[in-house]
PDB file of C-alpha atoms in Angstrom:
ATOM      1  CA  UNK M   1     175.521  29.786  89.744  1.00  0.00           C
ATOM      2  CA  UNK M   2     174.172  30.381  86.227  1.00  0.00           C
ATOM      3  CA  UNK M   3     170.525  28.994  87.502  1.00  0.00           C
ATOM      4  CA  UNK M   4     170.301  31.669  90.339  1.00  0.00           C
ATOM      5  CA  UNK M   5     172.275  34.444  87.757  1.00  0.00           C
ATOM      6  CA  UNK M   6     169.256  33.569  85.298  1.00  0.00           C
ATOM      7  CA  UNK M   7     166.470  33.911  88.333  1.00  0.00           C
ATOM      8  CA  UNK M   8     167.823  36.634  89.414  1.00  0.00           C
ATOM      9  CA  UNK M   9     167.509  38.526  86.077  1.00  0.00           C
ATOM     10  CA  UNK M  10     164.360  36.915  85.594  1.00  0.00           C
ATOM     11  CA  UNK M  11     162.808  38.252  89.331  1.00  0.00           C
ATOM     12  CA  UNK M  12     164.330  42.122  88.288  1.00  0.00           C
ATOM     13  CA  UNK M  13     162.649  42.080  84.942  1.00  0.00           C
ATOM     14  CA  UNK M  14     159.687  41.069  87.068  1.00  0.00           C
ATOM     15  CA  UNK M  15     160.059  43.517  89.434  1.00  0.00           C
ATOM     16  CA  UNK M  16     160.889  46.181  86.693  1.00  0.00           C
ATOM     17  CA  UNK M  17     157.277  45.450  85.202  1.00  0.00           C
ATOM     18  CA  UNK M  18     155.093  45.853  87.927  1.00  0.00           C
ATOM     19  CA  UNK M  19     156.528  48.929  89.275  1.00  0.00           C
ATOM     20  CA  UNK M  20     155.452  50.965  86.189  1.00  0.00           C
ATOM     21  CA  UNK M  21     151.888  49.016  85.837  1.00  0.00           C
ATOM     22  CA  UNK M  22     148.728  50.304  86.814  1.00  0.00           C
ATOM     23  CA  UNK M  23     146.993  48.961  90.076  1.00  0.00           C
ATOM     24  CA  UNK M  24     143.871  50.025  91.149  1.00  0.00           C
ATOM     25  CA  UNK M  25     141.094  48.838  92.900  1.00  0.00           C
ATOM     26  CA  UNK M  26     137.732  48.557  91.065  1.00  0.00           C
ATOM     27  CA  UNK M  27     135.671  51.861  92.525  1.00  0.00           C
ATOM     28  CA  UNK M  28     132.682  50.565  91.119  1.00  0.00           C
ATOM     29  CA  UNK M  29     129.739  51.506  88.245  1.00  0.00           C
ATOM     30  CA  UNK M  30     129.334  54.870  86.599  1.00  0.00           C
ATOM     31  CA  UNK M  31     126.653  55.749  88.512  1.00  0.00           C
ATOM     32  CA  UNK M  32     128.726  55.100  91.733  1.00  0.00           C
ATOM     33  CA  UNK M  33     132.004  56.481  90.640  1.00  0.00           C
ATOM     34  CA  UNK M  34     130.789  59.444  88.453  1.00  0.00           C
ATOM     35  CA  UNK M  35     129.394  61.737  90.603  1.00  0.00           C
ATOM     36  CA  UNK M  36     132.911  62.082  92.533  1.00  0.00           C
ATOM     37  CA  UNK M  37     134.245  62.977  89.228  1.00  0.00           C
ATOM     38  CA  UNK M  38     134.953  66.826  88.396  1.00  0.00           C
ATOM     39  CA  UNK M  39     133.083  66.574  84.731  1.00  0.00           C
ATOM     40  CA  UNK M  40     130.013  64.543  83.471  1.00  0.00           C
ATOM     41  CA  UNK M  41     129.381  64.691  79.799  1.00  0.00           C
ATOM     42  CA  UNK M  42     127.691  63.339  76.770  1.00  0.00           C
ATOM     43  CA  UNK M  43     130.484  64.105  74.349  1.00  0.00           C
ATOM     44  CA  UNK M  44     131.750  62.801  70.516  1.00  0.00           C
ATOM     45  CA  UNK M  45     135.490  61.597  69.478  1.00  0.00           C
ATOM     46  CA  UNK M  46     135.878  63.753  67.079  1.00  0.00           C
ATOM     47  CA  UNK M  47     139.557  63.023  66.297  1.00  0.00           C
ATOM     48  CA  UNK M  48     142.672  61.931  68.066  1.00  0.00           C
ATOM     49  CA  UNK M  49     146.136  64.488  68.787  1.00  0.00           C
ATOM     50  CA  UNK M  50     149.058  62.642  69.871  1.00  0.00           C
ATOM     51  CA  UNK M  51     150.373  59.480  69.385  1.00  0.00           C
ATOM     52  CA  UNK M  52     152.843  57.094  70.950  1.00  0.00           C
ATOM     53  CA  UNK M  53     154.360  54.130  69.547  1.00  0.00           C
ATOM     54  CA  UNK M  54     153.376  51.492  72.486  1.00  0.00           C
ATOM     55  CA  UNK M  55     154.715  47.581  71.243  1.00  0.00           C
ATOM     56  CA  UNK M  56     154.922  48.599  67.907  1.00  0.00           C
ATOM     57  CA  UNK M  57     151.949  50.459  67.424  1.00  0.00           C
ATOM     58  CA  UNK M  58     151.268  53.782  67.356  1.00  0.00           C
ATOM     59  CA  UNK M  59     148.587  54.307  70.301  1.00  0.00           C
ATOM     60  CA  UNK M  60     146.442  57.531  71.114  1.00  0.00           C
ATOM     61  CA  UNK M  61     147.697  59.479  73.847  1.00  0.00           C
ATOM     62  CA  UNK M  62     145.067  62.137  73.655  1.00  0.00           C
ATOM     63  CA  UNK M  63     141.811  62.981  72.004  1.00  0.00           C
ATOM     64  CA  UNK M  64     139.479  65.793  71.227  1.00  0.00           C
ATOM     65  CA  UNK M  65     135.927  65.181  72.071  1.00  0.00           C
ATOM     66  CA  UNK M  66     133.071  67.760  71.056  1.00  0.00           C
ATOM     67  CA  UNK M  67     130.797  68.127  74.281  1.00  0.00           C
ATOM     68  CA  UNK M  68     127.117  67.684  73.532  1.00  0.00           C
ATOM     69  CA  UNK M  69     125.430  68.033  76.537  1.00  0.00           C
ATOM     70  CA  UNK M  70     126.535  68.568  80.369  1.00  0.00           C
ATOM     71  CA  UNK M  71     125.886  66.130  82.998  1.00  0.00           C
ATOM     72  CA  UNK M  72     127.886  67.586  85.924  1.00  0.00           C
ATOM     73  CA  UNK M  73     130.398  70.453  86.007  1.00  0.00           C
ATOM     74  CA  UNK M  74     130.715  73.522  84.232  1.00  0.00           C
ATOM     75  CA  UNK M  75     132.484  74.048  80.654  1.00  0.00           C
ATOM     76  CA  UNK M  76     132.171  76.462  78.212  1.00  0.00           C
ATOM     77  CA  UNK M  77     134.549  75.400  75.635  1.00  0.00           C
ATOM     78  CA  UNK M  78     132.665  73.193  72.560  1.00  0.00           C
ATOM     79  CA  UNK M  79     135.556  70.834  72.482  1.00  0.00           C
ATOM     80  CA  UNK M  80     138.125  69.675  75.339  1.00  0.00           C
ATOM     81  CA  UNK M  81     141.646  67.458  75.442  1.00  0.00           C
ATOM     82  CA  UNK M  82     141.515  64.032  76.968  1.00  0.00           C
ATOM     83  CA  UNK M  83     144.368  62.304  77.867  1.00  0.00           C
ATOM     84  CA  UNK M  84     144.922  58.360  77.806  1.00  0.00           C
ATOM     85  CA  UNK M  85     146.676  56.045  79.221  1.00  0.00           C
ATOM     86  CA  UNK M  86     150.332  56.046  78.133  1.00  0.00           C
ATOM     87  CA  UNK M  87     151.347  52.703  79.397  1.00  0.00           C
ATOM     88  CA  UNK M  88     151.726  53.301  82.656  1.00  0.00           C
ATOM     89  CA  UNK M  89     148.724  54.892  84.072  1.00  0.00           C
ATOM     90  CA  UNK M  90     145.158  53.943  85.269  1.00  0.00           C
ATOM     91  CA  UNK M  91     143.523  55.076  82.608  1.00  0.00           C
ATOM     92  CA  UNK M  92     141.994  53.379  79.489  1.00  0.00           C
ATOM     93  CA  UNK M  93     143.331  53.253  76.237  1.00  0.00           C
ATOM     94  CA  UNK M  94     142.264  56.061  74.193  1.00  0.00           C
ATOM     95  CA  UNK M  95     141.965  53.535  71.189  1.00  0.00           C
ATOM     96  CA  UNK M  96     139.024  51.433  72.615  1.00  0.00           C
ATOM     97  CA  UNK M  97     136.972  55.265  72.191  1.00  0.00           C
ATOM     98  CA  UNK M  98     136.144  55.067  68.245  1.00  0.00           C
ATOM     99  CA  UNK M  99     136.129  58.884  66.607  1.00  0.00           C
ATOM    100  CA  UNK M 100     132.316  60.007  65.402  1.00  0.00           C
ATOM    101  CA  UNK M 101     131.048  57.421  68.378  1.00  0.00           C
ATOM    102  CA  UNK M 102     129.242  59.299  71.169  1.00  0.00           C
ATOM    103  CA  UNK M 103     130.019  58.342  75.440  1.00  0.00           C
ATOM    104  CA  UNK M 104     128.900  59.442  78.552  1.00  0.00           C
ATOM    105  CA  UNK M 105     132.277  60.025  80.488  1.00  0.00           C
ATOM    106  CA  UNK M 106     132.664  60.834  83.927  1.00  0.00           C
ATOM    107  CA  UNK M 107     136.441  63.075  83.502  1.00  0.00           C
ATOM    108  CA  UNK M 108     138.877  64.179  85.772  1.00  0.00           C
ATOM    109  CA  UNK M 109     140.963  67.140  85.592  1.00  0.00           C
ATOM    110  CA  UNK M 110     144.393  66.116  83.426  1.00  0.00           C
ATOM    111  CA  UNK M 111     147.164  65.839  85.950  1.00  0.00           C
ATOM    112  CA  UNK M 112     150.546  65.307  83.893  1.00  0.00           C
ATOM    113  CA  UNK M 113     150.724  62.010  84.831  1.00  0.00           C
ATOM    114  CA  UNK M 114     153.658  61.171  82.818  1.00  0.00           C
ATOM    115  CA  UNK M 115     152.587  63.002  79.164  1.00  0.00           C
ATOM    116  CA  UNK M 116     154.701  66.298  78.430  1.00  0.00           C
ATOM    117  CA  UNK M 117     152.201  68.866  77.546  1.00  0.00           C
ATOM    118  CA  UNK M 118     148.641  68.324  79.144  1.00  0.00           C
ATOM    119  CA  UNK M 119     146.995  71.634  80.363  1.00  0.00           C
ATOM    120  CA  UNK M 120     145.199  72.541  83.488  1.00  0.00           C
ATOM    121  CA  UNK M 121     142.034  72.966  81.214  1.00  0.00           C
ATOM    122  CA  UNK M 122     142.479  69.466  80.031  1.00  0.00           C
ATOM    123  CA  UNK M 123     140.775  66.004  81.160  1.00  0.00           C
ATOM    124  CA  UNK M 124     141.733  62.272  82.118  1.00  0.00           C
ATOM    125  CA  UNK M 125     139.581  59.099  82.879  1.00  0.00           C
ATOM    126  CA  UNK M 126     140.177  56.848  85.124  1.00  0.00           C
ATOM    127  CA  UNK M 127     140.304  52.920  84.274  1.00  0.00           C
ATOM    128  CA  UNK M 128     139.602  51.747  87.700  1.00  0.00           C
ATOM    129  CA  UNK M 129     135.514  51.545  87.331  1.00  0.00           C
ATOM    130  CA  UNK M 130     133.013  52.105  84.755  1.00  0.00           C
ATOM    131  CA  UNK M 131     133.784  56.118  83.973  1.00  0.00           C
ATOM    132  CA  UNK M 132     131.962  55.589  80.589  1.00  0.00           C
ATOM    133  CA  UNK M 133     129.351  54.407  79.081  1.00  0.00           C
ATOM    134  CA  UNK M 134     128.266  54.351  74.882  1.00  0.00           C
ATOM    135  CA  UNK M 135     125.489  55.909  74.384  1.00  0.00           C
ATOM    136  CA  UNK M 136     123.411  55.469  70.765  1.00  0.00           C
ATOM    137  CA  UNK M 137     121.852  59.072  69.744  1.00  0.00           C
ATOM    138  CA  UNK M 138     119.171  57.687  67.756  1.00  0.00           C
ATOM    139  CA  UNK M 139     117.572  55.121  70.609  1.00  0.00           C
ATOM    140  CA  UNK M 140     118.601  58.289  72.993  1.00  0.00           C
ATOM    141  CA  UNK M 141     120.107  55.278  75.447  1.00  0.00           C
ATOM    142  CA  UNK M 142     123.277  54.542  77.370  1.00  0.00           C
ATOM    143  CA  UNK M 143     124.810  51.342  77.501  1.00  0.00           C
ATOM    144  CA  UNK M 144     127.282  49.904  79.800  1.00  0.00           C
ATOM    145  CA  UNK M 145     127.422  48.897  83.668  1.00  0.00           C
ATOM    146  CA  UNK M 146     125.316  51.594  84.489  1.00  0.00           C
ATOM    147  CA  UNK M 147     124.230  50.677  88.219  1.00  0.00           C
ATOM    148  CA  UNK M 148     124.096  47.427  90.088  1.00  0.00           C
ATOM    149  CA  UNK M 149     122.760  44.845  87.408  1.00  0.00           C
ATOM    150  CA  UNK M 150     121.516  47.395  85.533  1.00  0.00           C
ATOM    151  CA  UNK M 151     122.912  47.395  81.523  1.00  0.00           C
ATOM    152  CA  UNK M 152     121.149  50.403  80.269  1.00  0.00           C
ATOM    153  CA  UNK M 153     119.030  53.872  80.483  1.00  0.00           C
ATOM    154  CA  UNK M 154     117.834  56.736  78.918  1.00  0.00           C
ATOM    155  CA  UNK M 155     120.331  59.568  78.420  1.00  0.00           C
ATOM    156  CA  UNK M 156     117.613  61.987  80.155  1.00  0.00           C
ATOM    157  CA  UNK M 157     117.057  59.751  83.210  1.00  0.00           C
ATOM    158  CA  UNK M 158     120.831  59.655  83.244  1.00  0.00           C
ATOM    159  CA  UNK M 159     121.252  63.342  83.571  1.00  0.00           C
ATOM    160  CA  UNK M 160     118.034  63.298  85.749  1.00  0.00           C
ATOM    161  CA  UNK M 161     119.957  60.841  88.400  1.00  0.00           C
ATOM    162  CA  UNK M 162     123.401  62.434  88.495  1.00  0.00           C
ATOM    163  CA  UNK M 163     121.873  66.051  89.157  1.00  0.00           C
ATOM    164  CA  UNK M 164     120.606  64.082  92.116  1.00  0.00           C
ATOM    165  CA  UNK M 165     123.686  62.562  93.599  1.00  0.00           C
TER     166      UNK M 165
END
């Protein structure tokens, strides 16, 4: 009795975890998932907002990043929200982005999805394909799985393709 009490609890706590993790399907590389994405830009971390203690650690829940140039989409606002992932989402950590480093993210408008005080006006990314890439603003190049075996590109051949897709 106490071996099938103890694999019992065991098999909940199971249970209990993988109802609240993320599962998603791989969707692809940025240049396959971005252009189904609402907002394309080269932006900067400029500084994170809100925390949450995750594990012991305090972990980013959202960030402001200061856009630089416009891939896809339309904003008019220097600086937008972006929201993380706060444990239980598909979205990346908001951690692995370092503040004064400059990306190529492929955002989606912020649904709630379990923070308390995201905006319409403010963005997500998802975690289930490459929705970002570094990019280095003195070799003008963006790094990261770019297209199908393909590592790297110029930022304005980057733009060039996604106006095209």
């Amino acid at each position: 009795m106490t071996r099938l009490t103890i694999t019992f609890v065991l098999l909940l706590l199971t249970v209990e975890q993988t109802t609240f993790a993320c599962d998603c399907d791989y969707q692809g590389d940025f240049l396959t998932v971005a252009p189904k994405t609402d907002f394309i830009a080269l932006v900067k971390v400029t500084k994170y907002l809100t925390y949450k203690d995750i594990n012991g650690k305090q972990t980013p829940m959202s960030m402001e990043v200061e856009v630089i140039d416009i891939y896809k989409g339309q904003e008019t606002r220097k600086t937008v929200t972006v929201w993380g992932d706060n444990g239980m989402l598909c979205r990346p950590y908001l951690s692995q982005f370092e503040t004064t480093k400059y990306y190529v993210i492929a955002f989606y408008k912020c649904s709630d999805g379990g923070h308390q005080n995201p905006k319409d006006t403010d963005y997500s990314i998802s975690n289930c394909g490459d929705y970002w890439l570094n990019a280095d603003m003195k070799s003008q190049y963006a790094t990261g799985v770019v297209g199908e075996k393909k590592k790297e590109i110029l930022l304005a051949t980057l733009k060039e393709k996604l106006k095209t897709k």
